[in-house]
Amino acid sequence: MVRNSIGVYLLFAVFLIWTVSAVQSVAAEPDPSEHIIEIVGFKYIPDTLSVKAGDTVVWINKDIVPHTATADDLSFDTGELKKDESTGIVVTKDMTLSYYCIYHPSMRASLSLE
Amino acid sequence: MNLKQFAFAVTLLLSFQAFAADSPEDLSDLEIAHVAYVADLIDIQYAHIALALSTNPDVHEFAKTMIRDHEAVNEQALALLEKLGAEAQDNFLSQSLQKGAKEIVDELTSLRGDEFDKRYAENELSYHKAVNDLVGNTFIPNIENPEVKKLFEAGLEIFKAHEKHAEMMVKKLQ
Ligand SMILES: [Cu+2]
């Protein structure tokens, strides 16, 4: 009898934890995700990308020559990315979305906020 | 094309003909690699002159990009040659490029201010055009080693971007 009631309590506790965590994950924003933008052949691929605040965007340079991904108003900047180097930037709500390469100003692309 | 550029083109053409037995199409991979290496060094040299003589911030940014990119390409070229256990070979075309460059250097170093900026930008445009033509139409179709060919294809992509960038700069300085 004693053993049975411990079992019931345990079952209840497990149920409670499961419910609470289920409710929490419904209430919270979806998990922030990581996006990768490759720089290949003097192009950002993809050149438009839908992101949400809290996400991380990682630029990785696959070209021989260094590039940057720099906001039009300079508010974010990966800094110099040599071949195979990468930098991640966390998306914020009021972030500038269009960016370019400081070294090669004809290279342009943009993010869009969901 | 101004008179000086025309003269340079004619000199280049004449030197090709003078070495008819030794035309650009006949260059080996290692000779082609040498030409490209020299062509990179020449543009780096022009850029250093621009950094020393120009006060225009756009010209400075452009020149720094030329140094950064051409050095990166040459670094890859040297790494590939080392991997292949080979050494680039000097040839008539490398020498003719160097000769032409010497004249441009003399001209550039005699100019100042807007005159310098305009001439530097124009020369960058015509120089990248000439080199891209050579690389795209003569070198790449003739290169035998696939790894060397791949590097030249990447290089051509870079120099085409430079050509566009130079074109923008020429317009801006007018
Ligand atoms: Cu770039």
Tab-separated table of C-alpha atoms and ligand atoms in Angstrom:
chain	number	residue	atom	x	y	z
A	1	MET	CA	0.000	0.000	0.000
A	2	VAL	CA	2.799	2.343	1.020
A	3	ARG	CA	4.767	1.344	-2.031
A	4	ASN	CA	1.722	1.949	-4.232
A	5	SER	CA	1.156	5.495	-2.986
A	6	ILE	CA	4.831	6.345	-3.564
A	7	GLY	CA	4.344	5.084	-7.093
A	8	VAL	CA	1.295	7.291	-7.570
A	9	TYR	CA	3.118	10.345	-6.217
A	10	LEU	CA	6.054	9.660	-8.491
A	11	LEU	CA	3.762	9.274	-11.445
A	12	PHE	CA	2.027	12.524	-10.549
A	13	ALA	CA	5.344	14.345	-10.177
A	14	VAL	CA	6.539	13.128	-13.543
A	15	PHE	CA	3.223	14.174	-15.076
A	16	LEU	CA	3.468	17.602	-13.444
A	17	ILE	CA	7.011	18.205	-14.706
A	18	TRP	CA	6.015	17.082	-18.183
A	19	THR	CA	2.968	19.425	-18.235
A	20	VAL	CA	4.900	22.418	-16.929
A	21	SER	CA	7.688	22.016	-19.468
A	22	ALA	CA	5.179	21.476	-22.270
A	23	VAL	CA	3.327	24.668	-21.306
A	24	GLN	CA	6.622	26.550	-21.052
A	25	SER	CA	7.767	25.581	-24.513
A	26	VAL	CA	4.420	26.587	-25.985
A	27	ALA	CA	4.461	29.953	-24.235
A	28	ALA	CA	8.084	30.797	-25.091
A	29	GLU	CA	9.278	32.012	-28.501
A	30	PRO	CA	10.539	29.272	-30.794
A	31	ASP	CA	14.194	28.517	-30.173
A	32	PRO	CA	16.601	30.974	-31.765
A	33	SER	CA	18.227	29.412	-34.794
A	34	GLU	CA	21.533	29.744	-36.561
A	35	HIS	CA	21.722	30.703	-40.236
A	36	ILE	CA	24.726	30.374	-42.484
A	37	ILE	CA	25.515	32.738	-45.344
A	38	GLU	CA	28.356	31.648	-47.590
A	39	ILE	CA	30.476	34.152	-49.465
A	40	VAL	CA	31.373	32.495	-52.768
A	41	GLY	CA	32.536	34.088	-56.003
A	42	PHE	CA	31.994	37.636	-54.695
A	43	LYS	CA	28.371	36.840	-53.768
A	44	TYR	CA	26.503	36.350	-50.489
A	45	ILE	CA	24.538	33.100	-50.708
A	46	PRO	CA	21.655	33.431	-50.030
A	47	ASP	CA	21.528	37.168	-50.746
A	48	THR	CA	18.245	37.581	-48.908
A	49	LEU	CA	17.504	35.743	-45.671
A	50	SER	CA	14.539	35.834	-43.325
A	51	VAL	CA	15.597	35.953	-39.652
A	52	LYS	CA	14.105	36.775	-36.265
A	53	ALA	CA	15.469	38.639	-33.261
A	54	GLY	CA	17.742	36.377	-31.239
A	55	ASP	CA	18.847	34.309	-34.237
A	56	THR	CA	22.502	34.148	-35.113
A	57	VAL	CA	23.709	34.773	-38.650
A	58	VAL	CA	27.099	33.311	-39.485
A	59	TRP	CA	28.995	34.558	-42.541
A	60	ILE	CA	31.647	32.207	-43.846
A	61	ASN	CA	34.075	33.238	-46.580
A	62	LYS	CA	34.848	30.573	-49.192
A	63	ASP	CA	36.768	32.909	-51.524
A	64	ILE	CA	40.536	33.245	-51.749
A	65	VAL	CA	40.359	36.972	-51.029
A	66	PRO	CA	39.151	38.541	-47.771
A	67	HIS	CA	35.625	39.969	-47.552
A	68	THR	CA	33.422	41.546	-44.887
A	69	ALA	CA	29.688	41.693	-44.182
A	70	THR	CA	29.114	45.222	-42.935
A	71	ALA	CA	25.829	47.037	-42.258
A	72	ASP	CA	25.170	49.980	-44.588
A	73	ASP	CA	25.334	52.304	-41.557
A	74	LEU	CA	28.276	50.311	-40.104
A	75	SER	CA	26.141	49.244	-37.100
A	76	PHE	CA	27.317	45.660	-37.474
A	77	ASP	CA	30.476	44.318	-39.030
A	78	THR	CA	31.988	40.852	-39.274
A	79	GLY	CA	35.408	42.414	-39.673
A	80	GLU	CA	37.857	40.957	-42.174
A	81	LEU	CA	37.008	37.372	-43.092
A	82	LYS	CA	39.912	35.594	-44.738
A	83	LYS	CA	39.457	32.339	-46.658
A	84	ASP	CA	37.427	29.844	-44.573
A	85	GLU	CA	37.007	32.273	-41.663
A	86	SER	CA	33.582	33.000	-40.217
A	87	THR	CA	31.879	35.398	-37.808
A	88	GLY	CA	28.444	35.157	-36.201
A	89	ILE	CA	26.235	38.127	-35.402
A	90	VAL	CA	23.108	38.016	-33.205
A	91	VAL	CA	20.023	39.553	-34.796
A	92	THR	CA	18.324	42.353	-32.857
A	93	LYS	CA	14.867	43.872	-33.386
A	94	ASP	CA	16.024	47.266	-34.614
A	95	MET	CA	18.999	46.046	-36.577
A	96	THR	CA	20.006	47.557	-39.932
A	97	LEU	CA	19.243	44.870	-42.490
A	98	SER	CA	21.114	45.763	-45.642
A	99	TYR	CA	24.812	45.106	-45.735
A	100	TYR	CA	27.789	45.074	-48.110
A	101	CYS	CA	31.478	44.230	-48.383
A	102	ILE	CA	33.700	47.135	-47.361
A	103	TYR	CA	36.462	45.845	-49.618
A	104	HIS	CA	34.242	45.237	-52.662
A	105	PRO	CA	31.353	47.717	-52.444
A	106	SER	CA	29.457	46.154	-55.359
A	107	MET	CA	28.828	43.084	-53.160
A	108	ARG	CA	25.451	43.744	-51.523
A	109	ALA	CA	22.790	41.670	-49.756
A	110	SER	CA	20.178	41.952	-47.011
A	111	LEU	CA	18.392	40.223	-44.159
A	112	SER	CA	14.677	40.529	-43.473
A	113	LEU	CA	13.030	40.379	-40.039
A	114	GLU	CA	10.180	37.878	-39.639
B	1	MET	CA	41.811	54.524	-74.920
B	2	ASN	CA	44.272	57.381	-74.760
B	3	LEU	CA	47.503	57.653	-76.685
B	4	LYS	CA	49.664	56.158	-73.974
B	5	GLN	CA	47.378	53.144	-73.538
B	6	PHE	CA	47.292	52.674	-77.290
B	7	ALA	CA	51.075	52.784	-77.440
B	8	PHE	CA	51.207	50.208	-74.634
B	9	ALA	CA	48.771	47.936	-76.505
B	10	VAL	CA	50.826	48.241	-79.691
B	11	THR	CA	54.049	47.493	-77.818
B	12	LEU	CA	52.399	44.441	-76.285
B	13	LEU	CA	51.144	43.288	-79.690
B	14	LEU	CA	54.529	43.860	-81.352
B	15	SER	CA	56.313	41.941	-78.646
B	16	PHE	CA	53.889	39.063	-79.175
B	17	GLN	CA	54.711	39.087	-82.897
B	18	ALA	CA	58.448	39.436	-82.375
B	19	PHE	CA	58.256	36.173	-80.478
B	20	ALA	CA	55.897	34.560	-82.960
B	21	ALA	CA	57.419	31.188	-82.187
B	22	ASP	CA	56.781	32.015	-78.566
B	23	SER	CA	53.241	33.400	-78.552
B	24	PRO	CA	51.106	33.522	-75.371
B	25	GLU	CA	49.253	30.416	-76.574
B	26	ASP	CA	52.500	28.466	-76.443
B	27	LEU	CA	53.360	29.255	-72.842
B	28	SER	CA	53.583	26.322	-70.452
B	29	ASP	CA	51.608	26.214	-67.201
B	30	LEU	CA	54.693	27.310	-65.270
B	31	GLU	CA	55.296	30.234	-67.614
B	32	ILE	CA	51.655	31.240	-67.381
B	33	ALA	CA	51.942	31.093	-63.585
B	34	HIS	CA	54.937	33.431	-63.811
B	35	VAL	CA	53.042	35.932	-65.972
B	36	ALA	CA	50.145	35.938	-63.511
B	37	TYR	CA	52.469	36.344	-60.552
B	38	VAL	CA	54.199	39.288	-62.231
B	39	ALA	CA	50.838	40.801	-63.224
B	40	ASP	CA	49.762	40.637	-59.565
B	41	LEU	CA	52.998	42.257	-58.382
B	42	ILE	CA	52.581	45.067	-60.907
B	43	ASP	CA	49.121	45.916	-59.648
B	44	ILE	CA	50.375	45.805	-56.049
B	45	GLN	CA	53.118	48.235	-57.066
B	46	TYR	CA	50.601	50.644	-58.636
B	47	ALA	CA	48.539	50.438	-55.441
B	48	HIS	CA	51.502	51.350	-53.242
B	49	ILE	CA	52.135	54.381	-55.434
B	50	ALA	CA	48.467	55.365	-55.014
B	51	LEU	CA	48.705	55.055	-51.235
B	52	ALA	CA	51.767	57.269	-51.267
B	53	LEU	CA	50.539	59.933	-53.691
B	54	SER	CA	46.749	60.119	-53.463
B	55	THR	CA	44.773	61.864	-50.741
B	56	ASN	CA	41.395	60.628	-52.010
B	57	PRO	CA	39.816	58.187	-49.492
B	58	ASP	CA	38.061	56.156	-52.245
B	59	VAL	CA	41.332	55.739	-54.089
B	60	HIS	CA	42.986	54.633	-50.846
B	61	GLU	CA	40.262	52.039	-50.155
B	62	PHE	CA	40.527	50.730	-53.705
B	63	ALA	CA	44.323	50.546	-53.558
B	64	LYS	CA	44.209	48.684	-50.236
B	65	THR	CA	41.771	46.176	-51.759
B	66	MET	CA	44.123	45.658	-54.703
B	67	ILE	CA	47.023	44.935	-52.347
B	68	ARG	CA	44.936	42.659	-50.100
B	69	ASP	CA	43.427	40.668	-53.002
B	70	HIS	CA	46.452	40.354	-55.263
B	71	GLU	CA	48.582	39.299	-52.317
B	72	ALA	CA	45.974	36.672	-51.387
B	73	VAL	CA	45.974	35.311	-54.941
B	74	ASN	CA	49.764	35.188	-55.097
B	75	GLU	CA	49.862	33.419	-51.749
B	76	GLN	CA	47.533	30.724	-53.142
B	77	ALA	CA	49.606	30.502	-56.315
B	78	LEU	CA	52.836	29.996	-54.352
B	79	ALA	CA	51.166	27.396	-52.137
B	80	LEU	CA	49.974	25.504	-55.206
B	81	LEU	CA	53.390	25.647	-56.866
B	82	GLU	CA	54.962	24.329	-53.688
B	83	LYS	CA	52.415	21.524	-53.543
B	84	LEU	CA	53.196	20.638	-57.151
B	85	GLY	CA	56.907	20.844	-56.425
B	86	ALA	CA	57.320	23.319	-59.281
B	87	GLU	CA	58.677	26.802	-59.817
B	88	ALA	CA	57.229	29.526	-62.037
B	89	GLN	CA	59.301	30.218	-65.150
B	90	ASP	CA	60.248	33.643	-66.441
B	91	ASN	CA	59.369	34.270	-70.088
B	92	PHE	CA	58.984	36.930	-72.786
B	93	LEU	CA	55.484	37.912	-71.704
B	94	SER	CA	56.432	38.473	-68.058
B	95	GLN	CA	59.271	40.675	-69.263
B	96	SER	CA	57.090	42.623	-71.638
B	97	LEU	CA	54.552	43.236	-68.856
B	98	GLN	CA	57.307	44.523	-66.587
B	99	LYS	CA	58.563	46.839	-69.311
B	100	GLY	CA	55.094	48.269	-69.849
B	101	ALA	CA	54.625	48.686	-66.109
B	102	LYS	CA	57.837	50.656	-65.773
B	103	GLU	CA	56.484	53.275	-68.158
B	104	ILE	CA	53.209	53.514	-66.254
B	105	VAL	CA	55.079	53.839	-62.945
B	106	ASP	CA	57.146	56.704	-64.391
B	107	GLU	CA	54.000	58.413	-65.585
B	108	LEU	CA	52.039	57.911	-62.363
B	109	THR	CA	54.814	59.150	-60.137
B	110	SER	CA	54.980	62.392	-62.136
B	111	LEU	CA	51.304	63.206	-61.425
B	112	ARG	CA	49.608	64.716	-58.358
B	113	GLY	CA	46.118	65.454	-57.058
B	114	ASP	CA	43.048	64.831	-59.252
B	115	GLU	CA	45.281	64.183	-62.228
B	116	PHE	CA	46.948	61.329	-60.432
B	117	ASP	CA	43.651	59.861	-59.175
B	118	LYS	CA	42.084	59.898	-62.631
B	119	ARG	CA	45.092	58.358	-64.324
B	120	TYR	CA	45.457	55.709	-61.627
B	121	ALA	CA	41.773	54.744	-61.934
B	122	GLU	CA	41.886	54.688	-65.742
B	123	ASN	CA	44.993	52.572	-65.719
B	124	GLU	CA	43.463	50.144	-63.218
B	125	LEU	CA	40.486	49.755	-65.524
B	126	SER	CA	42.524	49.212	-68.691
B	127	TYR	CA	45.078	47.030	-66.911
B	128	HIS	CA	42.462	44.708	-65.419
B	129	LYS	CA	40.666	44.595	-68.777
B	130	ALA	CA	43.847	43.590	-70.604
B	131	VAL	CA	44.839	40.989	-68.000
B	132	ASN	CA	41.302	39.543	-67.844
B	133	ASP	CA	41.259	39.212	-71.595
B	134	LEU	CA	44.591	37.398	-71.534
B	135	VAL	CA	43.593	35.122	-68.641
B	136	GLY	CA	40.083	34.356	-69.896
B	137	ASN	CA	40.761	33.917	-73.606
B	138	THR	CA	44.324	32.651	-73.761
B	139	PHE	CA	45.533	31.285	-70.434
B	140	ILE	CA	42.555	29.354	-69.087
B	141	PRO	CA	41.860	27.494	-72.370
B	142	ASN	CA	45.546	26.515	-72.566
B	143	ILE	CA	46.354	25.547	-68.980
B	144	GLU	CA	46.855	21.802	-68.661
B	145	ASN	CA	46.988	21.195	-64.912
B	146	PRO	CA	43.429	21.129	-63.509
B	147	GLU	CA	44.445	22.652	-60.153
B	148	VAL	CA	46.277	25.513	-61.855
B	149	LYS	CA	43.259	26.027	-64.128
B	150	LYS	CA	40.934	26.153	-61.116
B	151	LEU	CA	43.077	28.797	-59.432
B	152	PHE	CA	43.080	30.898	-62.596
B	153	GLU	CA	39.312	30.631	-62.837
B	154	ALA	CA	39.019	31.890	-59.259
B	155	GLY	CA	41.546	34.620	-60.070
B	156	LEU	CA	39.594	35.725	-63.133
B	157	GLU	CA	36.458	36.074	-61.030
B	158	ILE	CA	38.370	38.303	-58.600
B	159	PHE	CA	39.930	40.460	-61.307
B	160	LYS	CA	36.578	40.888	-63.035
B	161	ALA	CA	35.212	42.269	-59.773
B	162	HIS	CA	38.223	44.617	-59.658
B	163	GLU	CA	37.509	45.716	-63.216
B	164	LYS	CA	33.940	46.638	-62.240
B	165	HIS	CA	35.187	48.392	-59.119
B	166	ALA	CA	37.703	50.355	-61.219
B	167	GLU	CA	34.952	51.280	-63.653
B	168	MET	CA	32.891	52.688	-60.760
B	169	MET	CA	35.891	54.663	-59.575
B	170	VAL	CA	36.644	56.103	-63.020
B	171	LYS	CA	33.032	57.335	-63.244
B	172	LYS	CA	33.116	58.798	-59.754
B	173	LEU	CA	36.322	60.731	-60.441
B	174	GLN	CA	35.071	62.324	-63.662
C	1	CU	CU	34.463	41.520	-50.714
